[in-house]
Coordinates of C-alpha atoms in Angstrom, one line a residue:
X141 CA 10.7 40.2 -35.8
X142 CA 9.4 36.6 -35.1
X143 CA 9.8 34.6 -31.9
X144 CA 11.5 31.3 -32.7
X145 CA 9.9 28.2 -31.4
X146 CA 6.4 29.4 -31.0
X147 CA 5.1 27.7 -34.2
X148 CA 3.7 24.2 -34.5
X149 CA 7.3 22.6 -35.0
X150 CA 9.4 21.4 -32.1
X151 CA 11.2 23.8 -29.8
X152 CA 14.9 23.7 -30.5
X153 CA 16.1 25.5 -27.3
X154 CA 17.5 23.2 -24.6
X155 CA 19.0 24.2 -21.1
X156 CA 22.2 22.1 -21.8
X157 CA 22.8 23.4 -25.3
X158 CA 26.6 24.4 -25.0
X159 CA 26.3 27.1 -27.8
X160 CA 23.4 29.1 -26.2
X161 CA 22.6 30.6 -23.0
X162 CA 19.4 30.1 -20.9
X163 CA 16.8 31.0 -23.6
X164 CA 13.9 31.0 -21.1
X165 CA 10.5 29.3 -21.9
X166 CA 10.0 32.0 -24.6
X167 CA 12.8 30.8 -26.8
X168 CA 14.7 34.0 -27.0
X169 CA 18.3 34.2 -26.3
X170 CA 19.3 36.3 -23.3
X171 CA 19.7 40.0 -23.8
X172 CA 22.5 40.3 -21.4
X173 CA 25.1 43.0 -21.5
X174 CA 23.2 45.2 -23.9
X175 CA 23.7 48.9 -23.7
X176 CA 21.7 51.4 -25.6
X177 CA 23.4 53.0 -28.8
X178 CA 24.1 56.7 -28.8
X179 CA 21.4 58.5 -30.6
X180 CA 18.8 55.6 -30.6
X181 CA 18.4 54.1 -27.0
X182 CA 14.8 53.8 -27.2
X183 CA 14.7 51.8 -30.4
X184 CA 16.4 48.7 -29.1
X185 CA 14.9 49.0 -25.6
X186 CA 11.3 48.9 -26.9
X187 CA 12.4 46.0 -29.5
X188 CA 13.8 44.0 -26.6
X189 CA 10.6 44.5 -24.5
X190 CA 8.4 43.6 -27.4
X191 CA 10.3 40.3 -28.0
X192 CA 9.8 39.3 -24.4
X193 CA 6.1 39.5 -24.5
X194 CA 4.0 36.3 -24.4
X195 CA 3.0 35.0 -27.8
X196 CA -0.6 35.2 -28.8
X197 CA -1.5 34.0 -32.4
X198 CA -2.8 36.7 -34.5
X199 CA -3.9 37.0 -38.2
X200 CA -1.4 36.6 -40.8
X201 CA -0.6 40.1 -42.3
X202 CA 0.5 40.6 -45.9
X203 CA 4.1 40.6 -46.6
X204 CA 5.1 37.9 -44.2
X205 CA 7.3 35.0 -45.0
X206 CA 6.8 32.7 -48.1
X207 CA 5.5 29.2 -47.6
X208 CA 8.0 26.7 -46.3
X209 CA 10.5 29.5 -45.2
X210 CA 11.3 29.9 -41.7
X211 CA 11.8 33.1 -39.8
X212 CA 15.2 34.8 -40.6
X213 CA 15.9 34.9 -36.8
X214 CA 15.1 31.4 -36.0
X215 CA 18.8 30.3 -35.7
X216 CA 20.6 33.5 -34.8
X217 CA 24.1 32.9 -33.6
X218 CA 25.0 34.6 -30.5
X219 CA 27.8 37.1 -31.5
X220 CA 29.5 40.0 -29.6
X221 CA 27.5 43.1 -29.1
X222 CA 28.9 45.3 -31.8
X223 CA 28.3 42.6 -34.5
X224 CA 24.8 42.2 -33.2
X225 CA 24.1 45.9 -33.8
X226 CA 25.7 45.7 -37.3
X227 CA 23.4 42.7 -38.2
X228 CA 20.3 44.5 -36.9
X229 CA 21.1 47.5 -39.0
X230 CA 21.7 45.3 -42.0
X231 CA 18.3 43.7 -41.3
X232 CA 16.6 47.0 -41.3
X233 CA 18.0 48.0 -44.5
X234 CA 17.3 44.7 -46.1
X235 CA 13.7 44.3 -45.3
X236 CA 12.8 47.9 -44.7
X237 CA 11.5 48.9 -41.3
X238 CA 8.5 51.1 -40.8
X239 CA 8.9 54.0 -38.5
X240 CA 6.2 54.8 -36.0
X241 CA 6.3 57.7 -33.6
X242 CA 9.3 59.8 -32.6
X243 CA 11.7 58.1 -34.9
X244 CA 11.5 54.6 -33.2
X245 CA 12.0 51.8 -35.8
X246 CA 11.1 48.0 -35.5
X247 CA 10.2 45.1 -37.7
X248 CA 6.5 45.3 -38.6
X249 CA 6.5 42.2 -40.7
X250 CA 4.7 44.3 -43.5
X251 CA 7.9 45.0 -45.6
X252 CA 8.2 43.5 -49.2
X253 CA 9.9 40.2 -49.1
X254 CA 11.0 38.3 -52.1
X255 CA 8.3 36.2 -53.6
X256 CA 5.6 37.6 -51.7
X257 CA 2.8 39.3 -53.4
X258 CA 1.7 42.6 -52.0
X259 CA -2.0 43.5 -51.5
X260 CA -3.6 46.8 -50.8
X261 CA -6.2 45.3 -48.5
X262 CA -4.7 45.7 -45.0
X263 CA -6.9 42.9 -43.7
X264 CA -6.4 40.4 -46.4
X265 CA -4.3 37.4 -45.2
X266 CA -2.1 34.9 -47.0
X267 CA -1.6 31.5 -45.7
X268 CA 2.1 31.1 -45.6
X269 CA 1.8 27.5 -44.8
X270 CA -0.6 26.3 -47.6
X271 CA 0.6 23.1 -49.2
X272 CA 3.2 22.4 -46.5
X273 CA 3.4 19.6 -44.1
X274 CA 3.2 21.2 -40.7
X275 CA 4.9 18.3 -39.0
X276 CA 7.7 17.8 -41.5
X277 CA 11.3 18.7 -40.4
X278 CA 12.1 21.9 -42.3
X279 CA 15.5 23.0 -43.1
X280 CA 16.4 26.2 -41.3
X281 CA 17.5 28.9 -43.6
X282 CA 20.0 31.2 -41.7
X283 CA 21.9 34.1 -42.6
X284 CA 25.5 34.0 -43.9
X285 CA 27.9 33.3 -41.1
X286 CA 25.5 31.4 -38.9
X287 CA 26.2 28.0 -37.5
X288 CA 24.4 25.0 -38.8
X289 CA 21.3 23.6 -37.1
X290 CA 22.5 21.1 -34.5
X291 CA 19.0 20.1 -33.5
X292 CA 18.3 18.3 -36.9
X293 CA 21.0 15.7 -36.2
X294 CA 20.6 12.4 -34.3
X295 CA 22.8 13.9 -31.5
X296 CA 20.3 16.8 -30.9
X297 CA 19.0 17.4 -27.4
X298 CA 15.3 16.7 -26.8
X299 CA 12.8 19.6 -27.0
X300 CA 12.7 21.7 -23.8
X301 CA 10.0 21.0 -21.2
X302 CA 8.0 23.7 -19.3
X303 CA 9.8 25.2 -16.2
X304 CA 7.6 23.1 -13.8
X305 CA 8.5 19.9 -15.5
X306 CA 12.3 20.5 -16.0
X307 CA 14.5 17.9 -14.3
X308 CA 18.2 17.5 -14.9
X309 CA 18.6 13.8 -15.0
X310 CA 22.0 13.9 -13.2
X311 CA 24.3 11.0 -12.6
X312 CA 23.5 11.1 -8.8
X313 CA 19.8 11.0 -9.4
X314 CA 20.3 8.1 -11.8
X315 CA 22.4 6.3 -9.3
X316 CA 19.7 6.8 -6.5
X317 CA 17.0 5.5 -9.0
X318 CA 19.0 2.6 -9.8
X319 CA 19.7 1.7 -6.2
X320 CA 16.0 1.9 -5.5
X321 CA 15.1 -0.5 -8.4
X322 CA 17.8 -2.9 -7.4
X323 CA 16.4 -3.0 -3.8
X324 CA 12.9 -3.6 -5.2
X325 CA 14.2 -6.4 -7.5
X326 CA 16.1 -8.1 -4.7
X327 CA 13.2 -8.2 -2.4
X328 CA 10.8 -9.4 -4.9
X329 CA 13.0 -11.8 -6.8
X330 CA 15.0 -13.0 -3.9
X331 CA 18.3 -11.5 -5.0
X332 CA 20.3 -12.0 -8.2
X333 CA 23.3 -11.0 -10.1
X334 CA 24.1 -7.7 -11.6
X335 CA 22.8 -8.9 -15.0
X336 CA 19.5 -9.7 -13.6
X337 CA 19.2 -6.3 -12.1
X338 CA 20.6 -4.2 -15.0
X339 CA 18.8 -6.1 -17.9
X340 CA 20.3 -5.8 -21.4
X341 CA 22.3 -2.7 -20.5
X342 CA 25.1 -4.9 -19.0
X343 CA 26.9 -3.4 -16.0
X344 CA 26.0 0.0 -16.9
X345 CA 25.3 0.6 -20.5
X346 CA 24.9 4.4 -20.2
X347 CA 21.7 6.2 -19.3
X348 CA 20.4 5.5 -22.8
X349 CA 20.7 1.8 -22.3
X350 CA 19.1 2.0 -18.9
X351 CA 16.2 4.0 -20.2
X352 CA 15.7 1.6 -23.1
X353 CA 15.6 -1.3 -20.8
X354 CA 13.0 0.3 -18.5
X355 CA 10.8 1.1 -21.5
X356 CA 10.7 -2.3 -22.7
X357 CA 13.3 -2.0 -25.5
X358 CA 15.9 -4.1 -23.8
X359 CA 16.1 -7.5 -22.4
X360 CA 13.5 -8.4 -19.8
X361 CA 14.7 -8.8 -16.2
X362 CA 15.3 -12.2 -14.8
X363 CA 13.5 -13.2 -11.6
X364 CA 14.5 -15.7 -9.0
X365 CA 12.5 -18.9 -8.4
X366 CA 12.1 -17.8 -4.7
X367 CA 9.2 -15.5 -5.7
X368 CA 7.4 -18.6 -7.4
X369 CA 8.1 -20.6 -4.4
X370 CA 6.6 -18.1 -1.9
X371 CA 3.5 -17.6 -4.1
X372 CA 3.1 -21.5 -4.3
X373 CA 3.4 -21.8 -0.5
X374 CA 0.8 -19.0 0.0
X375 CA -1.7 -20.6 -2.4
X376 CA -1.3 -24.0 -0.8
X377 CA -1.7 -22.6 2.7
X378 CA -4.9 -20.8 1.7
X379 CA -6.4 -23.9 -0.1
X380 CA -5.3 -26.2 3.0
X381 CA -6.7 -23.9 5.6
X382 CA -10.0 -23.5 3.7
X383 CA -10.2 -27.2 3.2
X384 CA -9.6 -27.7 7.0
X385 CA -12.2 -25.3 8.1
X386 CA -14.7 -26.7 5.6
X387 CA -14.1 -30.2 6.9
X388 CA -14.6 -29.0 10.5
X389 CA -17.8 -27.2 9.5
X390 CA -19.2 -30.3 7.7
X391 CA -18.2 -32.6 10.6
X392 CA -19.8 -30.4 13.2
X393 CA -22.9 -30.0 11.1
X394 CA -23.7 -33.5 10.1
X395 CA -21.8 -35.7 12.6
X396 CA -22.6 -36.4 16.3
X397 CA -20.7 -34.2 18.8
X398 CA -17.7 -35.8 20.7
X399 CA -18.7 -36.9 24.2
X400 CA -17.2 -38.8 27.1
X401 CA -19.0 -41.7 28.9
X402 CA -19.7 -42.2 32.6
X403 CA -19.5 -39.9 35.7
X404 CA -15.9 -38.9 35.1
X405 CA -12.5 -39.6 36.6
X406 CA -11.4 -39.1 40.1
X407 CA -10.4 -35.5 39.8
X408 CA -12.6 -32.6 40.8
X409 CA -12.5 -29.1 39.4
X410 CA -14.6 -26.0 40.5
X411 CA -16.3 -24.6 37.4
X412 CA -17.7 -21.1 37.6
X413 CA -20.9 -20.3 35.4
X414 CA -21.2 -16.5 35.1
X415 CA -24.6 -14.6 35.3
X416 CA -26.4 -14.4 31.9
X417 CA -24.4 -17.3 30.4
X418 CA -26.3 -19.4 27.7
X419 CA -25.9 -23.1 27.2
X420 CA -23.4 -22.6 24.4
X421 CA -21.2 -20.4 26.8
X422 CA -21.6 -22.9 29.5
X423 CA -20.5 -25.7 27.2
X424 CA -17.5 -24.0 26.1
X425 CA -16.4 -23.2 29.8
X426 CA -16.9 -26.9 30.7
X427 CA -14.9 -28.0 27.7
X428 CA -12.0 -25.6 28.6
X429 CA -12.1 -27.0 32.1
X430 CA -11.8 -30.6 30.7
X431 CA -15.2 -31.7 32.2
X432 CA -16.9 -32.5 28.7
X433 CA -15.5 -33.4 25.5
X434 CA -17.3 -30.8 23.3
X435 CA -19.5 -27.8 23.9
X436 CA -22.1 -29.2 21.4
X437 CA -22.6 -32.4 23.5
X438 CA -23.4 -30.3 26.5
X439 CA -25.9 -28.2 24.5
X440 CA -27.6 -31.3 23.3
X441 CA -27.7 -33.0 26.7
X442 CA -29.1 -29.8 28.5
X443 CA -31.8 -29.3 25.7
X444 CA -32.9 -33.0 26.2
X445 CA -33.0 -32.6 30.0
X446 CA -36.3 -31.0 31.2
X447 CA -34.4 -29.0 33.8
X448 CA -31.5 -28.1 31.5
X449 CA -32.6 -24.5 30.9
X450 CA -32.8 -23.8 34.6
X451 CA -29.2 -24.2 35.4
X452 CA -28.2 -21.3 37.7
X453 CA -24.9 -19.4 37.6
X454 CA -22.4 -20.2 40.3
X455 CA -19.6 -22.5 41.1
X456 CA -20.1 -26.2 40.5
X457 CA -17.7 -29.0 41.7
X458 CA -17.6 -31.3 38.7
X459 CA -15.4 -34.3 37.7
X460 CA -13.1 -34.2 34.7
X461 CA -14.1 -36.2 31.6
X462 CA -17.8 -36.5 32.5
X463 CA -20.4 -37.3 30.0
X464 CA -22.5 -34.3 29.0
X465 CA -25.6 -35.8 30.4
X466 CA -23.9 -36.4 33.8
X467 CA -22.6 -32.8 34.0
X468 CA -26.2 -31.6 33.2
X469 CA -27.6 -33.9 36.0
X470 CA -25.2 -32.4 38.6
X471 CA -25.7 -28.7 37.6
X472 CA -29.6 -29.0 37.8
X473 CA -29.4 -30.2 41.3
X474 CA -29.5 -27.0 43.5
X475 CA -27.7 -28.8 46.4
X476 CA -24.7 -29.4 44.2
X477 CA -24.2 -25.8 43.5
X478 CA -21.1 -24.5 45.1
X479 CA -22.7 -21.4 46.6
X480 CA -23.8 -20.1 50.0
X481 CA -27.3 -18.5 50.4
X482 CA -28.0 -16.3 53.3
X483 CA -31.7 -16.0 53.6
X484 CA -33.5 -12.8 55.0
X485 CA -33.6 -12.7 58.8
X486 CA -31.1 -15.6 59.2
X487 CA -29.1 -15.4 62.4
X488 CA -25.3 -15.3 62.5
X489 CA -25.0 -18.6 64.3
X490 CA -26.7 -20.3 61.3
X491 CA -24.4 -18.5 58.7
X492 CA -21.3 -19.5 60.5
X493 CA -22.2 -23.2 60.5
X494 CA -23.0 -22.9 56.8
X495 CA -19.7 -21.5 55.9
X496 CA -17.8 -24.2 57.8
X497 CA -19.9 -26.7 56.1
X498 CA -19.4 -25.4 52.6
X499 CA -15.7 -24.8 53.0
X500 CA -15.2 -28.0 54.9
X501 CA -13.9 -26.4 57.9
X502 CA -14.0 -27.6 61.5
X503 CA -17.2 -26.6 63.3
X504 CA -16.8 -23.3 65.1
X505 CA -14.0 -22.1 62.7
X506 CA -16.0 -19.2 61.3
X507 CA -17.6 -18.0 64.6
X508 CA -14.2 -17.9 66.2
X509 CA -12.8 -15.8 63.3
X510 CA -15.9 -13.5 63.5
X511 CA -15.5 -12.8 67.2
X512 CA -11.7 -12.4 67.1
X513 CA -11.4 -10.4 63.9
X514 CA -14.6 -8.3 64.1
X515 CA -12.7 -4.9 64.0
X516 CA -10.8 -5.9 60.9
X517 CA -13.8 -7.1 58.8
X518 CA -15.1 -3.7 57.7
X519 CA -17.9 -2.8 60.2
X520 CA -19.1 0.8 60.2
X521 CA -18.0 3.2 62.8
X522 CA -21.6 3.2 64.5
X523 CA -21.6 -0.5 65.0
X524 CA -20.9 -2.2 68.3
X525 CA -21.9 0.8 70.4
X526 CA -23.2 -1.4 73.3
X527 CA -21.0 -3.7 75.4
X528 CA -24.0 -6.1 75.9
X529 CA -24.2 -7.0 72.3
X530 CA -24.0 -10.8 72.0
X531 CA -22.5 -11.0 68.4
X532 CA -20.6 -8.0 67.1
X533 CA -21.4 -9.1 63.4
X534 CA -25.1 -9.7 63.9
X535 CA -27.1 -7.8 61.4
X536 CA -24.1 -7.1 59.2
X537 CA -24.0 -10.4 57.2
X538 CA -26.2 -9.2 54.3
X539 CA -28.6 -11.9 52.9
X540 CA -27.9 -12.9 49.4
X541 CA -26.2 -15.7 47.5
X542 CA -22.5 -15.9 47.6
X543 CA -20.5 -17.9 44.9
X544 CA -17.7 -19.9 46.4
X545 CA -14.5 -20.9 44.7
X546 CA -11.4 -22.7 45.6
X547 CA -10.0 -19.4 46.9
X548 CA -12.8 -18.7 49.3
X549 CA -12.0 -18.5 53.0
X550 CA -14.2 -17.8 56.1
X551 CA -12.4 -14.3 56.3
X552 CA -13.1 -13.4 52.6
X553 CA -16.8 -14.4 52.9
X554 CA -17.3 -12.5 56.2
X555 CA -15.6 -9.4 54.7
X556 CA -17.7 -9.7 51.5
X557 CA -21.0 -10.0 53.5
X558 CA -20.2 -7.0 55.8
X559 CA -19.3 -4.9 52.9
X560 CA -22.5 -5.6 51.2
X561 CA -24.6 -4.8 54.2
X562 CA -22.6 -1.5 54.9
X563 CA -23.1 -0.4 51.3
X564 CA -26.8 -1.2 51.3
X565 CA -27.3 0.7 54.7
X566 CA -25.5 3.7 53.3
X567 CA -27.6 3.7 50.3
X568 CA -30.8 3.6 52.3
X569 CA -29.7 6.5 54.5
X570 CA -29.9 4.7 57.7
X571 CA -27.7 7.1 59.6
X572 CA -29.7 10.1 58.7
X573 CA -33.2 8.6 59.3
X574 CA -32.6 7.3 62.8
X575 CA -33.5 10.6 64.5
X576 CA -36.5 11.0 62.4
X577 CA -37.8 7.7 63.5
X578 CA -37.3 8.5 67.2
X579 CA -34.2 6.1 67.6
X580 CA -30.9 6.9 69.3
X581 CA -28.6 5.6 66.6
X582 CA -28.3 3.9 63.3
X583 CA -27.8 0.4 65.0
X584 CA -31.2 0.6 66.5
X585 CA -32.7 0.9 63.0
X586 CA -31.1 -2.4 62.1
X587 CA -32.3 -3.8 65.4
X588 CA -35.9 -2.9 64.7
X589 CA -35.7 -4.2 61.1
X590 CA -34.4 -7.6 62.6
X591 CA -37.3 -7.8 64.9
X592 CA -39.7 -7.0 62.0
X593 CA -38.1 -9.6 59.7
X594 CA -38.3 -12.3 62.5
X595 CA -42.0 -11.7 63.3
X596 CA -43.6 -10.7 60.1
X597 CA -44.4 -12.8 56.9
X598 CA -44.5 -10.3 54.1
X599 CA -43.9 -6.6 53.2
X600 CA -47.4 -5.6 54.4
X601 CA -46.8 -7.4 57.7
X602 CA -43.4 -5.6 58.0
X603 CA -44.8 -2.1 57.7
X604 CA -47.5 -2.9 60.4
X605 CA -44.9 -4.7 62.6
X606 CA -42.6 -1.8 62.6
X607 CA -45.5 0.5 63.6
X608 CA -46.1 -1.7 66.5
X609 CA -42.5 -1.5 67.6
X610 CA -42.5 2.3 67.4
X611 CA -45.8 2.7 69.4
X612 CA -44.5 0.3 72.1
X613 CA -41.3 2.4 72.4
X614 CA -43.2 5.5 73.1
X615 CA -43.1 6.9 76.7
X616 CA -46.9 7.3 76.7
X617 CA -47.4 3.5 76.3
X618 CA -48.8 2.5 79.6
X619 CA -50.3 -0.9 78.2
X620 CA -46.9 -2.7 78.0
X621 CA -44.9 -0.1 79.7
X622 CA -42.6 0.3 76.8
X623 CA -41.9 -3.5 76.7
X624 CA -41.9 -4.8 73.1
X625 CA -42.6 -8.5 74.3
X626 CA -41.5 -10.2 70.9
X627 CA -41.2 -13.9 71.2
X628 CA -38.4 -13.8 68.8
X629 CA -36.2 -12.1 71.3
X630 CA -36.5 -14.9 73.7
X631 CA -35.9 -17.4 71.1
X632 CA -32.7 -15.6 70.1
X633 CA -31.4 -15.9 73.5
X634 CA -32.2 -19.6 73.7
X635 CA -31.2 -20.4 70.1
X636 CA -34.6 -21.8 69.2
X637 CA -37.5 -20.8 67.0
X638 CA -40.3 -22.1 69.1
X639 CA -43.9 -20.6 69.0
X640 CA -45.2 -22.5 72.1
X641 CA -43.2 -21.7 75.2
X642 CA -44.2 -20.9 78.8
X643 CA -44.9 -17.2 78.7
X644 CA -44.5 -17.0 82.6
X645 CA -41.1 -18.4 82.3
X646 CA -40.2 -16.1 79.5
X647 CA -41.3 -13.0 81.5
X648 CA -39.2 -14.2 84.5
X649 CA -36.1 -14.7 82.5
X650 CA -33.8 -11.8 82.9
X651 CA -31.6 -11.0 80.0
X652 CA -30.8 -7.7 78.1
X653 CA -32.3 -9.3 74.8
X654 CA -35.4 -10.6 76.5
X655 CA -38.1 -8.1 75.5
X656 CA -40.6 -9.9 77.7
X657 CA -38.6 -8.9 80.7
X658 CA -36.7 -5.6 79.6
X659 CA -38.2 -2.5 78.3
X660 CA -36.9 -0.9 75.1
X661 CA -34.9 -2.5 72.4
X662 CA -32.4 -5.2 72.7
X663 CA -28.6 -4.1 72.6
X664 CA -28.4 -5.2 68.9
X665 CA -30.0 -7.0 66.0
X666 CA -31.4 -10.6 66.4
X667 CA -30.7 -11.5 62.8
X668 CA -29.8 -10.2 59.3
X669 CA -32.8 -8.2 57.9
X670 CA -33.4 -8.2 54.1
X671 CA -34.5 -5.3 51.9
X672 CA -38.2 -5.6 52.5
X673 CA -37.8 -5.4 56.2
X674 CA -35.3 -2.5 55.9
X675 CA -37.6 -0.4 53.8
X676 CA -40.6 -1.2 56.0
X677 CA -38.7 -0.1 59.0
X678 CA -37.9 3.2 57.5
X679 CA -41.5 3.8 56.3
X680 CA -43.9 2.3 58.8
X681 CA -47.7 1.9 58.3
X682 CA -48.7 4.7 60.8
X683 CA -52.0 2.9 61.4
X684 CA -51.7 3.1 65.3
X685 CA -51.3 -0.7 65.7
X686 CA -50.2 -2.0 69.2
X687 CA -50.8 -5.8 68.9
X688 CA -50.7 -8.6 66.5
X689 CA -51.4 -12.4 66.7
X690 CA -51.1 -15.1 63.9
X691 CA -54.1 -17.3 64.8
X692 CA -53.7 -19.9 62.0
X693 CA -49.8 -19.7 61.6
X694 CA -50.2 -18.0 58.2
X695 CA -52.0 -14.7 58.6
X696 CA -51.1 -12.0 60.9
X697 CA -53.9 -10.0 62.5
X698 CA -53.1 -6.5 63.9
X699 CA -55.3 -4.6 66.5
X700 CA -55.1 -1.3 68.2
X701 CA -56.6 -2.1 71.7
X702 CA -55.6 -4.7 74.3
X703 CA -59.1 -6.1 74.5
X704 CA -59.1 -7.0 70.8
X705 CA -55.7 -8.5 71.3
X706 CA -57.0 -10.8 74.2
X707 CA -59.7 -12.2 72.1
X708 CA -57.2 -13.1 69.4
X709 CA -55.0 -14.6 72.0
X710 CA -57.8 -16.9 73.4
X711 CA -58.7 -17.9 69.7
X712 CA -55.0 -18.8 69.2
X713 CA -54.7 -20.9 72.3
X714 CA -57.8 -22.9 71.4
X715 CA -56.4 -23.7 68.0
X716 CA -53.1 -25.0 69.6
X717 CA -54.9 -27.3 72.0
X718 CA -56.9 -28.7 69.2
X719 CA -53.7 -29.2 67.2
X720 CA -51.9 -31.0 69.9
X721 CA -54.9 -33.3 70.6
X722 CA -55.9 -31.7 73.8

């Protein structure tokens, strides 16, 4: 037997053929309901299994079908089971089956057929298709009683597809596909009628019309003018935007920058220049604040000014609509910078006055807040441990530059200064090193640093100066009897900074802060020490120094004995008389 549909021609079986069952991909009709005959059950069972095996092309054997003639079972009509058995028996009798093994009979394809020349060579092959067009539609020759070939007509079903590609194009699937196409057409074309969406197929036109329209066989779909309008608007927008930016670029490149004239109008704004800002960023900040007309004008003016590149970060009070040159002139003047700078060793009294002046507050405003709100400004717990302290914030207004703004207040500035000092003291480990230095508490560390900062001139002086303080505080000090005798403490009490004063009067003046009269350290700091003084206090020189004198006012000379010190004192006094014309 031969398996229909495995030749080079089209495969006739189709899942929707009403006259045939599910033939499967092999092209055989279903062998359902068959029961083995009595007396020969194995014959039809093996024949059925053989027909279901995959097809593999083999060499043509002698005695096969003549050229141009299809297999006799190509179009076998499905008939009841007894009739199938009868036809099978007739087929065996007609073509002659060859028996192999235990009486089982099947079609070997080697029987004598009409018009086929037999050969004795079992391996000789005859080309049954010689001279025939393999792609020509051949008329199927069936057996008597078979139905005509419905696949040769124009109404024939299309050839079957592999199982993985089979898809029943149902009405529901077609409707979903049509709805998706209509939605896409409506979005792209801006709507339209049913004719616009359905094309040449009319309202429906059947699936054949719809498919032919999609494949290009029907009338092209109409498109609304809205799509063209949108595309035109987009193109015009792109060309217009590119032209505008091109014009702006050429204008900035080859024309002079916009600029105001004069010192500006009577409206002041505070402009903050951040750290690390370049001239370009400064210009943009000023332009956004309404101070200058363009950033480029400011860059040009700053470049032309010799001091233009030395503009410091901070807050500047500037007029609106100033010329770029006028803005640069103000910003290169340090006195115009809206900042407050606390120098190393500065006393609190001076800081209070500076805050009042910068914030335009009445004199004494900041000092009054400092004394009344000292406990709420963020002081550490170890501060203010002596009731004799003159100023609770002394030593805790850390020296550095503070940028001011329109929101700055005395309270906000004092809190920021106290926080900076407290953070710095914690970073240096002041609390843990107090005992190592022979001091009673961390506040005395800050007090020593304030004395060192007031008397010394540089870091080397600070280290030797701290050594002097520690040596004079020792109980074994029988030269000064544990008196520090620093002039800076007497000046702190009097609010002065004098070098020449009556030493006898100073020793007679009784005050807790007067180290010429009282032994030991004063109750609290006498200023706000800087980083150099603090590190020198924590790491003294250890050179055994006990005395020091600045003979010429610039260089400080340190000595270990009192006799050396007296010689330096005499030299200093002689210089002072000569300087005063005496």
